[in-house]
PDB file of C-alpha atoms in Angstrom:
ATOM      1  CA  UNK A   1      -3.360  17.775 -42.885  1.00 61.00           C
ATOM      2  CA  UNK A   2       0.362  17.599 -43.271  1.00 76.00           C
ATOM      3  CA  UNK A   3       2.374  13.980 -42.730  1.00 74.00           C
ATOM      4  CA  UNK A   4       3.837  15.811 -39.032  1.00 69.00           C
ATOM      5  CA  UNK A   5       0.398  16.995 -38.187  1.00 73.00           C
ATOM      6  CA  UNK A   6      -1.123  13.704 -38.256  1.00 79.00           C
ATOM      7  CA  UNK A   7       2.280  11.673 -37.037  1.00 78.00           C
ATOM      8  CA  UNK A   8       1.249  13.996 -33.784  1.00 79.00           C
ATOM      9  CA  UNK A   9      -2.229  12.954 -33.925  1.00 80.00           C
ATOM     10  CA  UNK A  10      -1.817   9.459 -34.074  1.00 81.00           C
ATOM     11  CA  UNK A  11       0.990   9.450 -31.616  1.00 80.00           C
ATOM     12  CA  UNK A  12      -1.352  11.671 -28.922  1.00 80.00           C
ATOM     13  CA  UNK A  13      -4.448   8.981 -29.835  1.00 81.00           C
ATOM     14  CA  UNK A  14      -2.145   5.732 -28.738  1.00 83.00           C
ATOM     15  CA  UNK A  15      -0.349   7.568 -25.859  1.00 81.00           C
ATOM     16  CA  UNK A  16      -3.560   8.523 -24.334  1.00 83.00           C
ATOM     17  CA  UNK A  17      -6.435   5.854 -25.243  1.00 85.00           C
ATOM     18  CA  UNK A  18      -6.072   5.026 -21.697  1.00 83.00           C
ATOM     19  CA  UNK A  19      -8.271   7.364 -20.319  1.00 81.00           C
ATOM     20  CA  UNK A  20     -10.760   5.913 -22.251  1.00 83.00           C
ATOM     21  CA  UNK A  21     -10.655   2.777 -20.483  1.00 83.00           C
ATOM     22  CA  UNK A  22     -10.860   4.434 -17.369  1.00 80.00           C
ATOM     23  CA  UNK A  23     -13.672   7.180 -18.388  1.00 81.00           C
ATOM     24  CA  UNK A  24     -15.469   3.904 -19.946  1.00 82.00           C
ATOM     25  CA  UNK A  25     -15.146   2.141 -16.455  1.00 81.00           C
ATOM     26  CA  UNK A  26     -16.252   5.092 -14.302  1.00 78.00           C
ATOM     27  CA  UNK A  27     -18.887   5.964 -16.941  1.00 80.00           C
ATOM     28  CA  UNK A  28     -20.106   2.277 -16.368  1.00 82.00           C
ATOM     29  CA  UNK A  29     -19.276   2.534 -12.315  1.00 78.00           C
ATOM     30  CA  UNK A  30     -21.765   5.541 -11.694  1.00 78.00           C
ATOM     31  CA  UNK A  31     -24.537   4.017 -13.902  1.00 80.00           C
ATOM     32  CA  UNK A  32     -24.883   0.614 -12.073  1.00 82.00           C
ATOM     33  CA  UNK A  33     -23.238   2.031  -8.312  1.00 77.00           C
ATOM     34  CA  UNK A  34     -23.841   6.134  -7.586  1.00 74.00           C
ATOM     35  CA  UNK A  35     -22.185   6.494  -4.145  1.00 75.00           C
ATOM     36  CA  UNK A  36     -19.172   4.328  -5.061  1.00 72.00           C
ATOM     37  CA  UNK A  37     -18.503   4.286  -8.882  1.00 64.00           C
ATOM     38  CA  UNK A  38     -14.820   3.180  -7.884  1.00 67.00           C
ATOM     39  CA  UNK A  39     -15.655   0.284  -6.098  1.00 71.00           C
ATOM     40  CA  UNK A  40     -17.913  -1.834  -9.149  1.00 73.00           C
ATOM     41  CA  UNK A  41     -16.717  -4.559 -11.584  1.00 80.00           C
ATOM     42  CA  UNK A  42     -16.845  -2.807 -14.481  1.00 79.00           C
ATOM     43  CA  UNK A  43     -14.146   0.222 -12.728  1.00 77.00           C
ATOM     44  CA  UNK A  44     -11.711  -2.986 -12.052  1.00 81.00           C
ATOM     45  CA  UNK A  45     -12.142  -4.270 -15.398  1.00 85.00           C
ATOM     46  CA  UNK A  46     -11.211  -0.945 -16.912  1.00 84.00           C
ATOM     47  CA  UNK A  47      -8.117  -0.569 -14.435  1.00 83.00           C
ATOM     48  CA  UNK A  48      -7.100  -4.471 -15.617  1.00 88.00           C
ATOM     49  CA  UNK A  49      -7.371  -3.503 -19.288  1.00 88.00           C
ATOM     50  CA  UNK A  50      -5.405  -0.266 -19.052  1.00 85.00           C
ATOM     51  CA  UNK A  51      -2.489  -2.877 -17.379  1.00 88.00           C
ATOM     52  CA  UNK A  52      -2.830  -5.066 -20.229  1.00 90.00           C
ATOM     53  CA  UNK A  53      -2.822  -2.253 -22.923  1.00 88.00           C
ATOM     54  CA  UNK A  54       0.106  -0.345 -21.098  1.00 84.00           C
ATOM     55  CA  UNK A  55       2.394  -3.304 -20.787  1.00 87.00           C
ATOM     56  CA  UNK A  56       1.180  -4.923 -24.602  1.00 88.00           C
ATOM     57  CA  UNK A  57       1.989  -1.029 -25.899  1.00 85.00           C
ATOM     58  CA  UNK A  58       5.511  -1.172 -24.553  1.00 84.00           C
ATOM     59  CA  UNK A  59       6.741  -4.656 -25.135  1.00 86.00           C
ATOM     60  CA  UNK A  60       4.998  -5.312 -28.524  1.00 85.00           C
ATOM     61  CA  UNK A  61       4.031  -1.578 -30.166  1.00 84.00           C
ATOM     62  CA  UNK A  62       6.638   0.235 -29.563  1.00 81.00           C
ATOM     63  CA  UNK A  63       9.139  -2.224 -31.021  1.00 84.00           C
ATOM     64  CA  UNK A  64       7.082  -2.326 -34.188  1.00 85.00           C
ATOM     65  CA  UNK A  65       6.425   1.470 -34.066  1.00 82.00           C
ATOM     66  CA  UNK A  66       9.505   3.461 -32.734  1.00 80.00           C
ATOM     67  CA  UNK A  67       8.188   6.380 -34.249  1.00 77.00           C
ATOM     68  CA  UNK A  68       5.127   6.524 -31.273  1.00 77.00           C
ATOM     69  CA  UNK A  69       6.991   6.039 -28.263  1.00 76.00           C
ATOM     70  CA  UNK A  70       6.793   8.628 -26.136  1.00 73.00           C
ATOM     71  CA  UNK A  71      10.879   8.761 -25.294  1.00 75.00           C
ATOM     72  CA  UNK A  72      11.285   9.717 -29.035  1.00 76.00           C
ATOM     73  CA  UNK A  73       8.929  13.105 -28.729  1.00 76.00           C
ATOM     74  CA  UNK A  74       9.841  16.439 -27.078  1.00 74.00           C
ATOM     75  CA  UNK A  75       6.884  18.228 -25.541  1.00 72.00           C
ATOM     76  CA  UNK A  76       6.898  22.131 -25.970  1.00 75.00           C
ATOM     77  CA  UNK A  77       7.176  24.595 -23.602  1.00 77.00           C
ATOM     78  CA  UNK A  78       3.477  25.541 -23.926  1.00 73.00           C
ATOM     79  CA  UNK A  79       2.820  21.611 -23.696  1.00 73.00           C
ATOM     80  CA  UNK A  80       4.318  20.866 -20.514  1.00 74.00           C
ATOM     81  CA  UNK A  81       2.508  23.820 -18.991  1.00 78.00           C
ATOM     82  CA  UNK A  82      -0.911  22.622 -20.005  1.00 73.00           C
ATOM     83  CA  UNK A  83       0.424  18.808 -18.505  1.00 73.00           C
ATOM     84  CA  UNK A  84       1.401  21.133 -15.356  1.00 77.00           C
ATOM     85  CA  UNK A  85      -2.097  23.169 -15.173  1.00 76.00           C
ATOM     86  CA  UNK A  86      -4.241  19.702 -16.257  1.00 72.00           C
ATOM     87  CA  UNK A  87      -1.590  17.577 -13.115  1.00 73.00           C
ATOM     88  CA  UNK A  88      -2.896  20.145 -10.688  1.00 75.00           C
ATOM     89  CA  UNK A  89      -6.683  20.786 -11.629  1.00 70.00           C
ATOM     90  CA  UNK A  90      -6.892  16.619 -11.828  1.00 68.00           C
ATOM     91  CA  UNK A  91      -5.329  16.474  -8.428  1.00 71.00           C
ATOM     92  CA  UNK A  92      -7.778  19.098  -7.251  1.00 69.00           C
ATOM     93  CA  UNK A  93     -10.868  17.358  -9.116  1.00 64.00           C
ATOM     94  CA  UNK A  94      -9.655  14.384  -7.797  1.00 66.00           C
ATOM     95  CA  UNK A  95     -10.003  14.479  -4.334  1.00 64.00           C
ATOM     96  CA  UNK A  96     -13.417  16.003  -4.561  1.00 64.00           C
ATOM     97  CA  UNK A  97     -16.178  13.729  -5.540  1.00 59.00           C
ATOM     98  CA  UNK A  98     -15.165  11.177  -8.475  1.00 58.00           C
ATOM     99  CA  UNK A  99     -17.101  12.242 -12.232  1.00 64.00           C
ATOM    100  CA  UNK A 100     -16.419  10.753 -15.537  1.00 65.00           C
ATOM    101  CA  UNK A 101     -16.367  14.927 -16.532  1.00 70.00           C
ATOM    102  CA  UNK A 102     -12.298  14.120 -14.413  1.00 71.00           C
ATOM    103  CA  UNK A 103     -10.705  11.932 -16.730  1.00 72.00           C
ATOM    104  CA  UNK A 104     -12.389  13.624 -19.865  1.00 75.00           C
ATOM    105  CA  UNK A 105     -10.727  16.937 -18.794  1.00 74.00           C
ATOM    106  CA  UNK A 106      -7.719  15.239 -17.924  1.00 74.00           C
ATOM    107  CA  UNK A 107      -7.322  13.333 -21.256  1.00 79.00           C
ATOM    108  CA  UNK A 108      -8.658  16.467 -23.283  1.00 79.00           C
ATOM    109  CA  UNK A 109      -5.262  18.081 -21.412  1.00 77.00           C
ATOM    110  CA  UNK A 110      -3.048  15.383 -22.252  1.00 78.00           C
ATOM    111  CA  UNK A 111      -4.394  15.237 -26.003  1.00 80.00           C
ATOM    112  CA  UNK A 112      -3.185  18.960 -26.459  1.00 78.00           C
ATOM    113  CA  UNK A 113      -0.156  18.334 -24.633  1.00 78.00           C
ATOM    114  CA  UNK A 114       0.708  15.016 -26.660  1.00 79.00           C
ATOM    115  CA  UNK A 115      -0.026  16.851 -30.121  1.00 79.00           C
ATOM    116  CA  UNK A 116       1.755  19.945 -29.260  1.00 77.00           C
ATOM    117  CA  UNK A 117       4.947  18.055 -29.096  1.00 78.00           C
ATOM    118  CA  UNK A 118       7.501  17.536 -31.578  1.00 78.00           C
ATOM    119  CA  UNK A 119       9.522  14.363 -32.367  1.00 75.00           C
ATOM    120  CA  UNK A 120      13.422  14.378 -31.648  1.00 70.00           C
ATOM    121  CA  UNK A 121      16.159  14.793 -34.195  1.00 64.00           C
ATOM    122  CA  UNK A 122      15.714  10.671 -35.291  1.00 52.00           C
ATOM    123  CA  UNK A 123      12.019  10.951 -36.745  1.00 51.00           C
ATOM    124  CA  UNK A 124      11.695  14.835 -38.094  1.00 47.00           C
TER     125      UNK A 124
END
């Protein structure tokens, strides 16, 4: 695996890690509550951690590791229609009856998106 290749797949496994929180939570959420999987302890928890990991990425990562913010990548063409097609089959999945299956598809999307893109001028 070349140094780019795997500079993309790190940078799409930080960028996106937050599905996993949230696929862990609903996972959990439909387990212990079946009609409301959104409503349970364990879906709040996973919303509270993805706060705390989103704000702890920005003010402490990024500053560390310019090289993975997302304002220093360039998604393709072909990347930012997959985020386009994955935006409106999540919005459609969405309103229909909440699964875990959701935010797998939806972070499966934004994986391909995130490692089709290429970094800007400063880190090629």
């Amino acid at each position: 695996m070349t140094k780019l290749k795997m500079l993309n797949l790190k940078y799409a496994l930080i960028n996106n890690v937050v599905f996993i929180f949230l696929m862990i939570g609903t996972l959990i959420g439909q387990v212990t509550n079946p009609n409301k999987p959104f409503y349970t302890v364990a879906f709040g928890l996973s919303v509270l951690v993805t706060i705390v990991y989103l704000i702890v990425i920005q003010l402490v990562f990024y500053r560390h590791y310019p090289s993975y913010n997302s304002r220093n990548w360039q998604p393709t063409i072909s990347g930012k229609l997959i985020a386009g097609l994955g935006i409106f089959l999540a919005v459609l999945l969405l309103t229909s009856q909440p699964s875990v299956y959701y935010w797998l598809a939806f972070w499966v999307v934004c994986m391909i998106r995130d490692y089709s893109s290429v970094p800007k001028k400063a880190f090629t």
